[in-house]
Backbone as a ProteinNet text record, in pm:
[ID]
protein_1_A
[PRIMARY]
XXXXXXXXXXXXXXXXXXXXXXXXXXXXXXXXXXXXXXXXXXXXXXXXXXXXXXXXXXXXXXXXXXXXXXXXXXXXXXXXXXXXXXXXXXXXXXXXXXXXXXXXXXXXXXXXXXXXXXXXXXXXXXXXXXXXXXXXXXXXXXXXXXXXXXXXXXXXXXXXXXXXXXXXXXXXXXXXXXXXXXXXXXX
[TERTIARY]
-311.1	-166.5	-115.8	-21.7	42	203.2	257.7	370.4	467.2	591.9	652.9	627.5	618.6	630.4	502.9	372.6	282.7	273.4	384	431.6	454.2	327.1	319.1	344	324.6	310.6	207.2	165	59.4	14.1	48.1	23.3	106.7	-41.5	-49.2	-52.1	82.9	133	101.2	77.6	74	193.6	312.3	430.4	436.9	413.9	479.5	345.4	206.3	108.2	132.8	190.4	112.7	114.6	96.9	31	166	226.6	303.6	218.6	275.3	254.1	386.9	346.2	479.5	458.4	574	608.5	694.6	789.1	870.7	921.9	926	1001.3	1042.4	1150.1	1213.5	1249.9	1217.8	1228.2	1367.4	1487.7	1636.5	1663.8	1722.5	1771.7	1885.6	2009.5	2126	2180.6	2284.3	2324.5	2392.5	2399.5	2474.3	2358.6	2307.3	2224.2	2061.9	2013.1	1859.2	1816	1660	1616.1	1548.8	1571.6	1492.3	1394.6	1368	1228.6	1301.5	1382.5	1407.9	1255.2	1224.2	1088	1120.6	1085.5	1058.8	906.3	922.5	788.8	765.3	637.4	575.3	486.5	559.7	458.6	282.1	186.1	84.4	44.5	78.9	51.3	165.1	281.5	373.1	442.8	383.2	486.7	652.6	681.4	811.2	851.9	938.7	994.4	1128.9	1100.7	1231.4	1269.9	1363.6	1379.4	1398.4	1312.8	1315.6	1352.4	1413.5	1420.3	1384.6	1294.8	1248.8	1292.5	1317.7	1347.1	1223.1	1238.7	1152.5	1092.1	948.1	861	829.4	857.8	821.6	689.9	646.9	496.3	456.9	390.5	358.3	229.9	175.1	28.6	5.1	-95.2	-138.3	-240.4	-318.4	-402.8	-510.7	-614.9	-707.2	-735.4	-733.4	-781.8	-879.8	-924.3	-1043.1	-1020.1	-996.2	-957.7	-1131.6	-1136.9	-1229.3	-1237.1	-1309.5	-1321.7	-1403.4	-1322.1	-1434.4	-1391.8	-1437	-1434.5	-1453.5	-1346	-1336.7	-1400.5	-1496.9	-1603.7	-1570.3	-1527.5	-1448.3	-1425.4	-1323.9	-1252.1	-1329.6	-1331.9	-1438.9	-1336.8	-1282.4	-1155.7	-1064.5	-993.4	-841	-882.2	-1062.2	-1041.6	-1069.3	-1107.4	-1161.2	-1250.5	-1358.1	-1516.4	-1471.8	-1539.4	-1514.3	-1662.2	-1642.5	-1815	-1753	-1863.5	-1837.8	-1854.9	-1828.6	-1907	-1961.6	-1952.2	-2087.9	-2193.3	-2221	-2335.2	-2371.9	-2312.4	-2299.7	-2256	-2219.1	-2153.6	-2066.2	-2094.8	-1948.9	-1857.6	-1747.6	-1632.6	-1569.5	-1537.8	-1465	-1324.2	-1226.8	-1063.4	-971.1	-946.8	-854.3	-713.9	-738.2	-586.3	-475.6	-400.2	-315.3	-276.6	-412.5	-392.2	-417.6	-438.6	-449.8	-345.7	-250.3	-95.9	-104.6	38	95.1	-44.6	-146.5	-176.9	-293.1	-330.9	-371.5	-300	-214.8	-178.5	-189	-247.5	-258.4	-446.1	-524.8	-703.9	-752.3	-820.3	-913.4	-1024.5	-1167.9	-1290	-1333.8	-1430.9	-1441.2	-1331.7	-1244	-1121.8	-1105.8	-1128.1	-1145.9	-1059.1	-1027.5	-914	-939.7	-871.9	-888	-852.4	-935.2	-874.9	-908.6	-789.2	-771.6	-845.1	-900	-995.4	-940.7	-946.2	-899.1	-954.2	-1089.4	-1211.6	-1236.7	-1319.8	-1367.1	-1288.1	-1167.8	-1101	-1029.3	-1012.8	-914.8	-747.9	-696.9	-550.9	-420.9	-467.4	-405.9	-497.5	-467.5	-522.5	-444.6	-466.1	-394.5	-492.6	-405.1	-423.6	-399.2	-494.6	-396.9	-296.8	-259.7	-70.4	-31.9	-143.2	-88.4	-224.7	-260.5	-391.3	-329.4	-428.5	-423.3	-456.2	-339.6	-382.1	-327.3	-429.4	-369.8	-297.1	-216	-109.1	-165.1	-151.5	-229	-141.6	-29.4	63.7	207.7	280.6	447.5	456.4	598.2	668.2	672.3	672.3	674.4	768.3	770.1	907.6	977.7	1078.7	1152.9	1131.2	1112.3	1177.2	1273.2	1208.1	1330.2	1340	1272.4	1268.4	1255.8	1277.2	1238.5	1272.5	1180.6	1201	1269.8	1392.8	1527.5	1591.7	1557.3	1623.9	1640.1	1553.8	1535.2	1382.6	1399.4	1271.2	1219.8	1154.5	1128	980.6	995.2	870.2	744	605.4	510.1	380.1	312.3	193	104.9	69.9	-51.8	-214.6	-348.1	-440.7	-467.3	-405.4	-433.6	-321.6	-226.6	-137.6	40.5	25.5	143.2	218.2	331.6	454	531.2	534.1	658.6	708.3	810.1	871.1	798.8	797.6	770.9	912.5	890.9	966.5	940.1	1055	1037.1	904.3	855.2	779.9	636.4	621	440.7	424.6	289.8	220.1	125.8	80.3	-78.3	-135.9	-271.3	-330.7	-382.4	-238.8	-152.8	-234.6	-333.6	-311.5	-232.8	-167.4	-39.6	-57.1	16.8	-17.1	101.5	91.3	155.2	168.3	275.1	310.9	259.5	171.3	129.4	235.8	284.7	412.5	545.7	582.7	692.7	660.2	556.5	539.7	613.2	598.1	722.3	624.4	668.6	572	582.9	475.8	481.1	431.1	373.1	362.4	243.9	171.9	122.9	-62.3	-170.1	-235.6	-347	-357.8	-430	-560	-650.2	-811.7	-816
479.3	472	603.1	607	678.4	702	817.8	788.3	817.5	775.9	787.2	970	994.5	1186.8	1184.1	1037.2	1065.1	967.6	930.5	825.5	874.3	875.4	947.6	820.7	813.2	770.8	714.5	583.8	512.7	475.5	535.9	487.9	337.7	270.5	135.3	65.1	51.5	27.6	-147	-143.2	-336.8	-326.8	-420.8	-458.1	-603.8	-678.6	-781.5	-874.7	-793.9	-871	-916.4	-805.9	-831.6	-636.6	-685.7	-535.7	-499.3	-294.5	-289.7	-165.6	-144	-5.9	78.3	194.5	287.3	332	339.3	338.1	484.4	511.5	614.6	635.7	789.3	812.8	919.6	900.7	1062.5	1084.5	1219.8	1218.2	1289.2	1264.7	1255.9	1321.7	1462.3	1492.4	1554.3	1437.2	1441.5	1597.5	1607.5	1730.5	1685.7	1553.6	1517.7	1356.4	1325.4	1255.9	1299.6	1173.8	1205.3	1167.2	1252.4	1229.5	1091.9	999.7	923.2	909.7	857	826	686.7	735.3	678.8	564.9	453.2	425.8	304.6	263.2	198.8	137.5	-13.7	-58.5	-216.8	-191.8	-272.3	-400.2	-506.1	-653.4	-645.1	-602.4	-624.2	-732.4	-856.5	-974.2	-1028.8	-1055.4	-1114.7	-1013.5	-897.8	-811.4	-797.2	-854.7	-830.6	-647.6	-646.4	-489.7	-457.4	-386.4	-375.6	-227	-204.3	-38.3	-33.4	26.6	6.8	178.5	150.4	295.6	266.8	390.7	388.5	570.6	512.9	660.7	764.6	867.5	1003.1	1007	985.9	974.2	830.8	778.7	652.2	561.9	539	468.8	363.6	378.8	235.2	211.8	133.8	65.7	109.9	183.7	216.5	96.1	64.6	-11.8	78.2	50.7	110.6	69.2	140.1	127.4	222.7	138.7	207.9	243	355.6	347.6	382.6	303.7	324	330.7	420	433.7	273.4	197.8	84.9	91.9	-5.4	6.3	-203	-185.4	-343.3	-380.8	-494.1	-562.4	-666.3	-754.5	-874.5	-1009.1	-1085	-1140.7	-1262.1	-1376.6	-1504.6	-1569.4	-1653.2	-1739.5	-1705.9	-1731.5	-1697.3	-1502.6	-1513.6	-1380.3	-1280.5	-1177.7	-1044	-988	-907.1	-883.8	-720.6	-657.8	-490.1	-429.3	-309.4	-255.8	-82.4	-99.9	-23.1	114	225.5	347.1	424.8	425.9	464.2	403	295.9	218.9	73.4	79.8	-50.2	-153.5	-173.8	-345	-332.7	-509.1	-600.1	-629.1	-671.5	-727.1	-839.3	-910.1	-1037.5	-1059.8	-994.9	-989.5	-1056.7	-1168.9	-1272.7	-1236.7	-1316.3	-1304.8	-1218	-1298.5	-1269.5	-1142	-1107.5	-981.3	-898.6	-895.4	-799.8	-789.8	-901.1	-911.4	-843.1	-807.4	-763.1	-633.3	-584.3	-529.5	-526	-651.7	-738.2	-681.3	-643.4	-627	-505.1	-420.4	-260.7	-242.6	-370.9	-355.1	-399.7	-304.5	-350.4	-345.8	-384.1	-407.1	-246.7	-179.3	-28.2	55.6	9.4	86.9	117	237.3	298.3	259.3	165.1	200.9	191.2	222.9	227.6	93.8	44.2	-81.3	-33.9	-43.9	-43.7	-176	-188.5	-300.1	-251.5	-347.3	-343.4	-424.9	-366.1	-518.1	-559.2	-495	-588.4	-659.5	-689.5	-804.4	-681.6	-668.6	-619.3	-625.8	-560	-555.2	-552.2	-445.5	-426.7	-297.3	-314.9	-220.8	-97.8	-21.4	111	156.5	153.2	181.5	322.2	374.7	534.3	539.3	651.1	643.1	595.4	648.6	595	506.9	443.8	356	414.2	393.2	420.5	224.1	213.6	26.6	74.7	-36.8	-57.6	-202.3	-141.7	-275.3	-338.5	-460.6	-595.5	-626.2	-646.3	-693.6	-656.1	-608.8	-515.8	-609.1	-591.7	-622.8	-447.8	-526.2	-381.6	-280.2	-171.9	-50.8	-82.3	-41.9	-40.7	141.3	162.4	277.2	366.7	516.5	588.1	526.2	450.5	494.5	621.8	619.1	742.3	748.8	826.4	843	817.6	847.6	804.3	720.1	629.8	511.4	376.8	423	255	239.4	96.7	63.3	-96.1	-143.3	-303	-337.8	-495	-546.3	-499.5	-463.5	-443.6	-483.1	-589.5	-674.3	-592.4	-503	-443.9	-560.2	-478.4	-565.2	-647.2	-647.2	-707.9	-816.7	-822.7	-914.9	-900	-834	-719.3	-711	-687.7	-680	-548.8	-477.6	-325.5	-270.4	-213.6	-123.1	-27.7	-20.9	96.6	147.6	265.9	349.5	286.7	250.5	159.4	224.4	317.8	399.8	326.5	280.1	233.8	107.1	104.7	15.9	-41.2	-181.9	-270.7	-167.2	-171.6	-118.2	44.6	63.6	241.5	203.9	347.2	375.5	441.9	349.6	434.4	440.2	574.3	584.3	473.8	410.6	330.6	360.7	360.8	383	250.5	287	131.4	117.1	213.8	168.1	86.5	89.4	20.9	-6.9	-33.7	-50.8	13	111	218.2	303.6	314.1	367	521.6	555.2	731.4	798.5	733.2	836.3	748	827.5	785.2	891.2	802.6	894.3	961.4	1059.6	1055.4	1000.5	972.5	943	1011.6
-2743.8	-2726.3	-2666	-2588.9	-2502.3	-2555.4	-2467.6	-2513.4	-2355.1	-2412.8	-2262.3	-2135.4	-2225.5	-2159.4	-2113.1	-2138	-2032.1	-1862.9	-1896.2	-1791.5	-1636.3	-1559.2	-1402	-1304.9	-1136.2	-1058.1	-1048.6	-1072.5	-1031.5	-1175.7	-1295.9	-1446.8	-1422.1	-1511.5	-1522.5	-1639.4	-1698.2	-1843.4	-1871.6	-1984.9	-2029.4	-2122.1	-2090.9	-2157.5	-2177.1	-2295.8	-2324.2	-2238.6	-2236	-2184.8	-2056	-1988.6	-1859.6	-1737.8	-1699.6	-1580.2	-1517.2	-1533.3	-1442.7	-1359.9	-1282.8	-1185.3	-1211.5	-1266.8	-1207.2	-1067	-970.1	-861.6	-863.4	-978.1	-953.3	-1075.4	-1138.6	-1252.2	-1270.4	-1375.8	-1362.7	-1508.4	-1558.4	-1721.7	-1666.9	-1803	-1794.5	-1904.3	-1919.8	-2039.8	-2031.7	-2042.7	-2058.8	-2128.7	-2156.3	-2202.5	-2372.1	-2346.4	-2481.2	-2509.3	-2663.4	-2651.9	-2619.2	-2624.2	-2645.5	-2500	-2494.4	-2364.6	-2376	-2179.7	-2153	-2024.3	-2012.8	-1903.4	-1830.6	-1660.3	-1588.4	-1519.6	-1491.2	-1406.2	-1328.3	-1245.2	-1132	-1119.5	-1157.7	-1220.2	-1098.7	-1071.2	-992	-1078.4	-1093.2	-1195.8	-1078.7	-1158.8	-1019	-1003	-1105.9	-1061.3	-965	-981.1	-923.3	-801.2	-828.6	-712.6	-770.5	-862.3	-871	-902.7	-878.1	-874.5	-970.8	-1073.6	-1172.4	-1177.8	-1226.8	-1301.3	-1445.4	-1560.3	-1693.8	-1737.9	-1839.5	-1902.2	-2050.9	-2072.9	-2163.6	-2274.8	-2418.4	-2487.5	-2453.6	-2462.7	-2511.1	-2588.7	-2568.8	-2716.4	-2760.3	-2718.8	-2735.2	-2706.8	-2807.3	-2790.7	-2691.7	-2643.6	-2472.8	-2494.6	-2433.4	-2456.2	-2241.1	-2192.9	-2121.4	-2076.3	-1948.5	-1885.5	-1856	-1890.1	-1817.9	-1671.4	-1614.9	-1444.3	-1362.6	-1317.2	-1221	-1122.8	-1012.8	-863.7	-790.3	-727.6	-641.7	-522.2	-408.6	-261.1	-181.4	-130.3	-110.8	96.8	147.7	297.8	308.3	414.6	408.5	546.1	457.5	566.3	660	625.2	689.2	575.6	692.9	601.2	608.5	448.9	435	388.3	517.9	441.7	405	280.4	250.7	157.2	138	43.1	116.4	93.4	213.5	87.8	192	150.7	159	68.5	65.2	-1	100.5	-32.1	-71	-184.8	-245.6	-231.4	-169.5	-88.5	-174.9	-312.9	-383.1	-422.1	-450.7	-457.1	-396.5	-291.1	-155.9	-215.1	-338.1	-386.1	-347	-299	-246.7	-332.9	-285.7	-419	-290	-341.7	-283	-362.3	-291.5	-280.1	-281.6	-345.4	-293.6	-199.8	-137.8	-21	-90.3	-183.1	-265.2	-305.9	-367.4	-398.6	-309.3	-159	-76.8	-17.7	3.8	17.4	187.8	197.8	337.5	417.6	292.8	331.3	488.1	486.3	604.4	730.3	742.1	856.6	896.2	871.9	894.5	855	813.1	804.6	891.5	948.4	1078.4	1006.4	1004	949.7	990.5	897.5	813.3	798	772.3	739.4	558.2	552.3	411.7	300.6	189.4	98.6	-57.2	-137.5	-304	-329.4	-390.2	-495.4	-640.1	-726.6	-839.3	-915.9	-1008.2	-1067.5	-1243	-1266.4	-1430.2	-1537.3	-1598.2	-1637.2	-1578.7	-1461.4	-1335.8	-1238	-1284.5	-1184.3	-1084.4	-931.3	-889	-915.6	-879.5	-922.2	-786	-712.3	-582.3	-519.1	-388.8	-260.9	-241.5	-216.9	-159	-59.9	75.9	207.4	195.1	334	365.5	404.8	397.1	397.9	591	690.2	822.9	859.4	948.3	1044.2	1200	1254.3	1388.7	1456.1	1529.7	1588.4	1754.2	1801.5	1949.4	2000.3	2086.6	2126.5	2172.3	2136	2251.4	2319.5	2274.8	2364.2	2364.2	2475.3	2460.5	2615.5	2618.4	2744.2	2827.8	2973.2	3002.7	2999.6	3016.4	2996.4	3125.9	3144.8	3307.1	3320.7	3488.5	3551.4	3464.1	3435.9	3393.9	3246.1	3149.3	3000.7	2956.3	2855.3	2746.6	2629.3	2547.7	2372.6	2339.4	2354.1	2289.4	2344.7	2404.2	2472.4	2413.3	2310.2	2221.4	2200.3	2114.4	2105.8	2161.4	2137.6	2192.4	2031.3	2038.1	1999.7	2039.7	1970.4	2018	1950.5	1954.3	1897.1	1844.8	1756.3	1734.3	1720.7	1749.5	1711.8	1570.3	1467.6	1355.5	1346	1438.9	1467	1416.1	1379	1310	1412.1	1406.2	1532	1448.8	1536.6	1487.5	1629.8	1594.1	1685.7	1727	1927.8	1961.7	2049.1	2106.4	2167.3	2342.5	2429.8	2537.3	2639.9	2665.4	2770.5	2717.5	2576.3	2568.3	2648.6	2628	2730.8	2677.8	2713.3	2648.7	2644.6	2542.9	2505.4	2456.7	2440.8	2376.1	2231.7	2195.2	2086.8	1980.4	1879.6	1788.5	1693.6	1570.4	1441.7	1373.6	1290.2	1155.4	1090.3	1019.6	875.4	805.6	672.1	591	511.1	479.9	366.8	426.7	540.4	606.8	722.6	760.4	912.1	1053.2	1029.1	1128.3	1186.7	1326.6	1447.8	1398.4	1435.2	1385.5	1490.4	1608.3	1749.3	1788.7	1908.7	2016.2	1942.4	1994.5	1957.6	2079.8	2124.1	2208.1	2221.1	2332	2348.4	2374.4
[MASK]
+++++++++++++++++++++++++++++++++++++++++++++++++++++++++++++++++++++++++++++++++++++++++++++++++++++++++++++++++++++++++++++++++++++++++++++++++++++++++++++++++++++++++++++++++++++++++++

């Protein structure tokens, strides 16, 4: 047992029997009254997203979790295949739980999956990927950086904003957390 004052970013609490993620928290100590523990909690089954506050000192039941380095092999149907980079085991991913993250994995692309009693839980990508455009409309004459942006197809099939001057087959950095262009990368 735990108590709230050990409550970090990425601590993975069981409430009321089932799995949250903290996402964001902030310990609060009013000037009048007792302190609490602001948090921002991720359901890892359902994805739902709440904000709970909890008193100071207060007893919680913690999850054990595993984070591990795995590298994703390719996808078998609706699940995706990953190995393990310390001792080459596979794990087989269901769709579901790999969620939006599909759109930013190209096959050996490095990421942590959290596992909890064996079963996975959710993926964590690196914070940017490097993808190339398959497909943009072209720029006109006389674009530039600050001119706007347009649609632009990355290879995993993902559509985000670029800046009007790119071109088919531009390599660009991604943001995995919001899908937001972060620059151009050189060859």
């Amino acid at each position: 047992m735990a108590t709230t004052n050990d409550i970090k970013n990425g601590t993975v609490l069981k409430l009321e029997g089932q799995l949250w993620n903290v996402m964001e928290f902030q310990h609060v100590k009013p000037g009048k009254g007792g302190a609490f523990v602001r948090t921002k909690m991720r359901n890892i089954l359902s994805g739902k997203v709440v904000d709970k506050t909890f008193n100071a000192g207060l007893k919680i039941e913690t999850a054990t979790v595993d984070r591990s380095d795995y590298q994703y092999l390719y996808q078998d149907g609706e699940d995706f295949v990953f190995m393990d980079l310390d001792n080459y085991d596979q794990i087989t991913v269901p769709g579901k739980i790999v969620g939006d993250a599909t759109n930013f994995m190209l096959e050996n692309i490095n990421v942590t999956i959290a596992l909890h009693e064996g079963s996975p839980l959710y993926i964590e990508l690196p914070p940017s990927v490097q993808l190339r455009i398959t497909y943009t409309e072209p720029g006109l004459q006389g674009d530039r950086s600050s001119a706007g942006t347009k649609p632009a197809t990355v290879e995993t099939g993902y559509e985000i904003q670029v800046p009007l001057f790119l071109e088919n087959n531009t390599l660009v950095k991604v943001d995995t957390r919001d899908g937001s262009y972060l620059g151009r990368v050189s060859e």
